[in-house]
Structure formats: structure tokens, C-alpha cells
Short mmCIF file of C-alpha atoms in Angstrom, two decimals:
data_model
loop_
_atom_site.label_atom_id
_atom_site.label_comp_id
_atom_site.label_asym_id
_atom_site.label_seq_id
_atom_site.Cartn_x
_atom_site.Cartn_y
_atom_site.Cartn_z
CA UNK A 1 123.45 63.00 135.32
CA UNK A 2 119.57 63.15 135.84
CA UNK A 3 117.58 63.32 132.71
CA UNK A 4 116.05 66.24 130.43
CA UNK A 5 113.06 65.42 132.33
CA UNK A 6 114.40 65.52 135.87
CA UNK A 7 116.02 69.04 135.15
CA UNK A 8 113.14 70.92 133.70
CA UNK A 9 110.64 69.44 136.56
CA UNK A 10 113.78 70.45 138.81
CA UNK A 11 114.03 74.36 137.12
CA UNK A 12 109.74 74.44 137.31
CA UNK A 13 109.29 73.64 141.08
CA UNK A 14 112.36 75.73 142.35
CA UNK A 15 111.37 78.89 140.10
CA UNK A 16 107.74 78.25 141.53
CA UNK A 17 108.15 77.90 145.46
CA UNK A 18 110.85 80.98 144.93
CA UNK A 19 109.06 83.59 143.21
CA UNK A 20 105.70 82.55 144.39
CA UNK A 21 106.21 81.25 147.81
CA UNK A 22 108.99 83.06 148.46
CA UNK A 23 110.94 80.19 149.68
CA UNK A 24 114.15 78.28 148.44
CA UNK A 25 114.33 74.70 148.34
CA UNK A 26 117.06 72.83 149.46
CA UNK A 27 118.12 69.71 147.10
CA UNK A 28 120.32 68.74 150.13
CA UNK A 29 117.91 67.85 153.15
CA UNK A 30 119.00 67.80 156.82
CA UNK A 31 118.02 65.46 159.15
CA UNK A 32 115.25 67.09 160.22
CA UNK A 33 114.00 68.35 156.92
CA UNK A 34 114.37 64.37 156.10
CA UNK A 35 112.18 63.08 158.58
CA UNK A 36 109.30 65.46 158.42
CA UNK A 37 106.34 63.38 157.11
CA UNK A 38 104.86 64.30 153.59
CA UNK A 39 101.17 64.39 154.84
CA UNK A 40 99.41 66.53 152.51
CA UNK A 41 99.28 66.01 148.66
CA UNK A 42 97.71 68.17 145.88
CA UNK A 43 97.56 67.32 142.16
CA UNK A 44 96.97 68.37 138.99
CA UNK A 45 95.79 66.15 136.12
CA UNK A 46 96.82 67.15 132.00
CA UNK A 47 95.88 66.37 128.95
CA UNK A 48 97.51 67.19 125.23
CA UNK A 49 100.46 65.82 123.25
CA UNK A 50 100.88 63.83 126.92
CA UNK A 51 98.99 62.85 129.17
CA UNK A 52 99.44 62.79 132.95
CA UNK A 53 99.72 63.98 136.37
CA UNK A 54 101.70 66.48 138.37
CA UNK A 55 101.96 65.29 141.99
CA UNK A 56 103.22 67.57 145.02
CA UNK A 57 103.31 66.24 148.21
CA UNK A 58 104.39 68.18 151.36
CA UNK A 59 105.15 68.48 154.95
CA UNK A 60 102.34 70.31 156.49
CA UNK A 61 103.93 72.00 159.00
CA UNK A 62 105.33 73.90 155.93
CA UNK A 63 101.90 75.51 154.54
CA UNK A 64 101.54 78.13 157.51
CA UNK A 65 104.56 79.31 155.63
CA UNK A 66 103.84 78.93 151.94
CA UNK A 67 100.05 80.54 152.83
CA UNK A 68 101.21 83.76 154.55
CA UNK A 69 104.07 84.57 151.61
CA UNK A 70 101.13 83.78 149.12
CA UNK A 71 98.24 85.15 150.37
CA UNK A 72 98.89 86.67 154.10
CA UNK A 73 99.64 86.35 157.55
CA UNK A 74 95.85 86.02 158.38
CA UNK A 75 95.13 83.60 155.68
CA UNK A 76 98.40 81.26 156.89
CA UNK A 77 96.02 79.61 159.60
CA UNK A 78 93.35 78.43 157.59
CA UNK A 79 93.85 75.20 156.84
CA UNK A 80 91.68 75.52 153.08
CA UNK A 81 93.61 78.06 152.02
CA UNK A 82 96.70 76.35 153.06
CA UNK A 83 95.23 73.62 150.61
CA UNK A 84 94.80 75.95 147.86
CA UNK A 85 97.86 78.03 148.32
CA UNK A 86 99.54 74.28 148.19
CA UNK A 87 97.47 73.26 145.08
CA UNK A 88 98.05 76.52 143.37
CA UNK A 89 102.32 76.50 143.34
CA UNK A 90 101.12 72.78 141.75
CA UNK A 91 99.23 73.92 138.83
CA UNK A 92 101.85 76.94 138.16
CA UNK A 93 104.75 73.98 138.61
CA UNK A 94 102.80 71.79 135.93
CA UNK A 95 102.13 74.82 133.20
CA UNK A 96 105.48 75.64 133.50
CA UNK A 97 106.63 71.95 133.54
CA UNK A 98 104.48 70.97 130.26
CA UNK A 99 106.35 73.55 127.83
CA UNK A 100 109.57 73.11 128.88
CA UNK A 101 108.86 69.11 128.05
CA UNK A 102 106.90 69.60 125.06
CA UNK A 103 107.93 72.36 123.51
CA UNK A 104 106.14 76.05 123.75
CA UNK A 105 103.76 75.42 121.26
CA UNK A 106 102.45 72.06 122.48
CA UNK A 107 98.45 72.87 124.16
CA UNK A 108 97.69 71.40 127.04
CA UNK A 109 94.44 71.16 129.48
CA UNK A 110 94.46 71.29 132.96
CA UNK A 111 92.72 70.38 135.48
CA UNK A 112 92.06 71.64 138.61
CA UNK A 113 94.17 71.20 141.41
CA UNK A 114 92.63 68.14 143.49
CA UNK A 115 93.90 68.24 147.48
CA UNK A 116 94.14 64.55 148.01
CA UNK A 117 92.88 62.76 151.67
CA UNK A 118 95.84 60.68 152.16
CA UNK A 119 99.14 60.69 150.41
CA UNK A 120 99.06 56.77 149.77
CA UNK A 121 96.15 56.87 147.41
CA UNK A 122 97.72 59.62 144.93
CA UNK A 123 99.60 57.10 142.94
CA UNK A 124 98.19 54.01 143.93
CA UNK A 125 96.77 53.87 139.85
CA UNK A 126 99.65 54.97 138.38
CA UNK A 127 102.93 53.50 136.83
CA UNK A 128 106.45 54.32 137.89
CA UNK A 129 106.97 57.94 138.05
CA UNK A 130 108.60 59.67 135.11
CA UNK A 131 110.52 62.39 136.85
CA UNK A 132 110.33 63.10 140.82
CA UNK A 133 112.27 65.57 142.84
CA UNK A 134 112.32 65.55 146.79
CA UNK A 135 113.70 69.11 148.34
CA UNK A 136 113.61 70.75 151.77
CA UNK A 137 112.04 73.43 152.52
CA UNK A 138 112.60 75.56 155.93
CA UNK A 139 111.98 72.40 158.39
CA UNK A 140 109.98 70.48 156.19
CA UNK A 141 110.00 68.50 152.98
CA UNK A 142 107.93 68.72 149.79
CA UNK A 143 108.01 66.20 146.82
CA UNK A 144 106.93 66.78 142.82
CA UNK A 145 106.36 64.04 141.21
CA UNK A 146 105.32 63.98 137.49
CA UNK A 147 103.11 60.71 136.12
CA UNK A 148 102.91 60.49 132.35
CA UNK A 149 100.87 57.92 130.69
CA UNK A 150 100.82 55.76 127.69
CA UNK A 151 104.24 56.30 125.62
CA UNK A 152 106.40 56.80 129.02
CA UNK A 153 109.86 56.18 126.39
CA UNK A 154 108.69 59.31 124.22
CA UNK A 155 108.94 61.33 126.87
CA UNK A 156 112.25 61.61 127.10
CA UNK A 157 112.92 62.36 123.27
CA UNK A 158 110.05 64.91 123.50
CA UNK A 159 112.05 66.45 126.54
CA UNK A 160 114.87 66.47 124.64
CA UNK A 161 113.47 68.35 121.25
CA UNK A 162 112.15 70.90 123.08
CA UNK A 163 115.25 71.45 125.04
CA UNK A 164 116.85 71.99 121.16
CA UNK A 165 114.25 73.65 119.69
CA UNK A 166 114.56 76.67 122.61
#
């Protein structure tokens, strides 16, 4: 059974491509869904009663897709606002992520979403991910990943309380 963790970063990301990108992710991924490359990653740093990091990575033969359901068919081929459309279902996955971790009346800061140049180097600092999640998503993938450092065993238990406490 995947942890209090997994399941709320699980509920955030698939609320967040649905109602905002219009687009359902797949926990099951075909073969071709599979072997689409995550080549573009966006994240989004926090700071409060945790601190972390909210990685997405994606396919980008997705973010024609995600663009033109967020902002428009004529704003789907611009590759910076693919970027932003990308960073922005990020930093709506993380505000909804923190909370539901946390608990509703935990404050966190974040910052702005930061469109990294190559996948490799978004973690390359960073300890073992807390929580991840891979999905498909029409013939591509995407991956959320969520970092939290210092007292990565809290997390859990804070997870847990909140869960409760709603």
C-alpha cells in the first residue's frame, strides 16, 4: 500500500493535469507512453514547517498539448510558454501538495517555478526522493517527484496528522 505521502502527491498531480490541463493521467503506462523520454523538467522550491522541492519532469512531445488546454491553440507552439504552462501545473501540484501533508494551516513559501536545462541535474543535490509518481499522459510520460529535506522520517507522521486532522 503506498504511503500517506505517495497518495496525497498522487490526488495533487491527477486533480492538477485534470482540471487544469484538461488531461487524465494514466497510472498504467503503455509501451509507448513508457518509452517516451522525460526531457523537460520544471521545479518548484518550498519553505515552512518543511522544506523541499517539487519536481515534474515530462515528455515534451506532451506540452503542445498541456499549452493549448491551458492557454490556447496559438500559444501551444511556443516553446516558453510550453515551459511556463509546464511550470505552472508544478507550482499548483506543490500548493496543493503542501496542505494535504502538513495540514491546512501549516504556511508555506514558494518559489518560482525554475524550467531546468537538463533533467539529470534536477536532483543531482538532493537525497532519495520522499514520494514520486510516474503516469502517462496521451503518448507521453510525466513524473512528480517531491524532495523534502532535513527530518525526511517526520514526514510521514506529519502526512499522517493531517490526513486525521481533515
Amino acid at each position: 500500500m503506498p504511503s500517506t505521502t505517495v497518495q496525497s502527491l498522487s490526488r495533487a498531480t491527477t486533480a492538477t493535469f485534470e482540471e487544469l490541463a484538461l488531461l487524465f493521467p494514466e497510472h498504467e503506462l503503455s509501451p509507448e507512453q513508457a518509452a517516451a523520454p522525460l526531457d523537460v523538467a520544471v521545479s518548484v522550491e518550498f519553505r515552512g514547517p518543511l522544506r523541499g522541492r517539487l519536481v515534474l519532469r515530462a515528455s515534451s512531445l506532451i506540452l503542445p498539448s498541456i499549452t493549448a488546454n491551458m492557454l490556447g491553440e496559438d500559444a501551444s507552439r511556443q516553446r516558453p510558454l510550453q515551459r511556463d504552462a509546464l511550470g505552472e501545473l508544478a507550482n499548483v501540484i506543490c500548493g496543493n501538495l503542501l496542505p494535504a501533508i502538513a495540514g491546512v494551516e501549516a504556511v508555506f513559501h514558494l518559489s518560482a517555478p525554475y524550467v531546468h536545462e537538463g533533467v539529470d541535474d534536477v536532483s543531482r543535490d538532493a537525497d532519495a526522493p520522499t514520494a514520486s509518481l510516474m503516469f502517462g499522459l496521451e503518448e507521453g510520460r510525466a513524473e512528480a517527484v517531491l524532495y523534502v529535506f532535513g527530518d525526511r522520517d517526520g514526514v510521514e507522521s506529519i502526512a499522517q496528522g493531517a490526513v486525521s486532522a481533515a
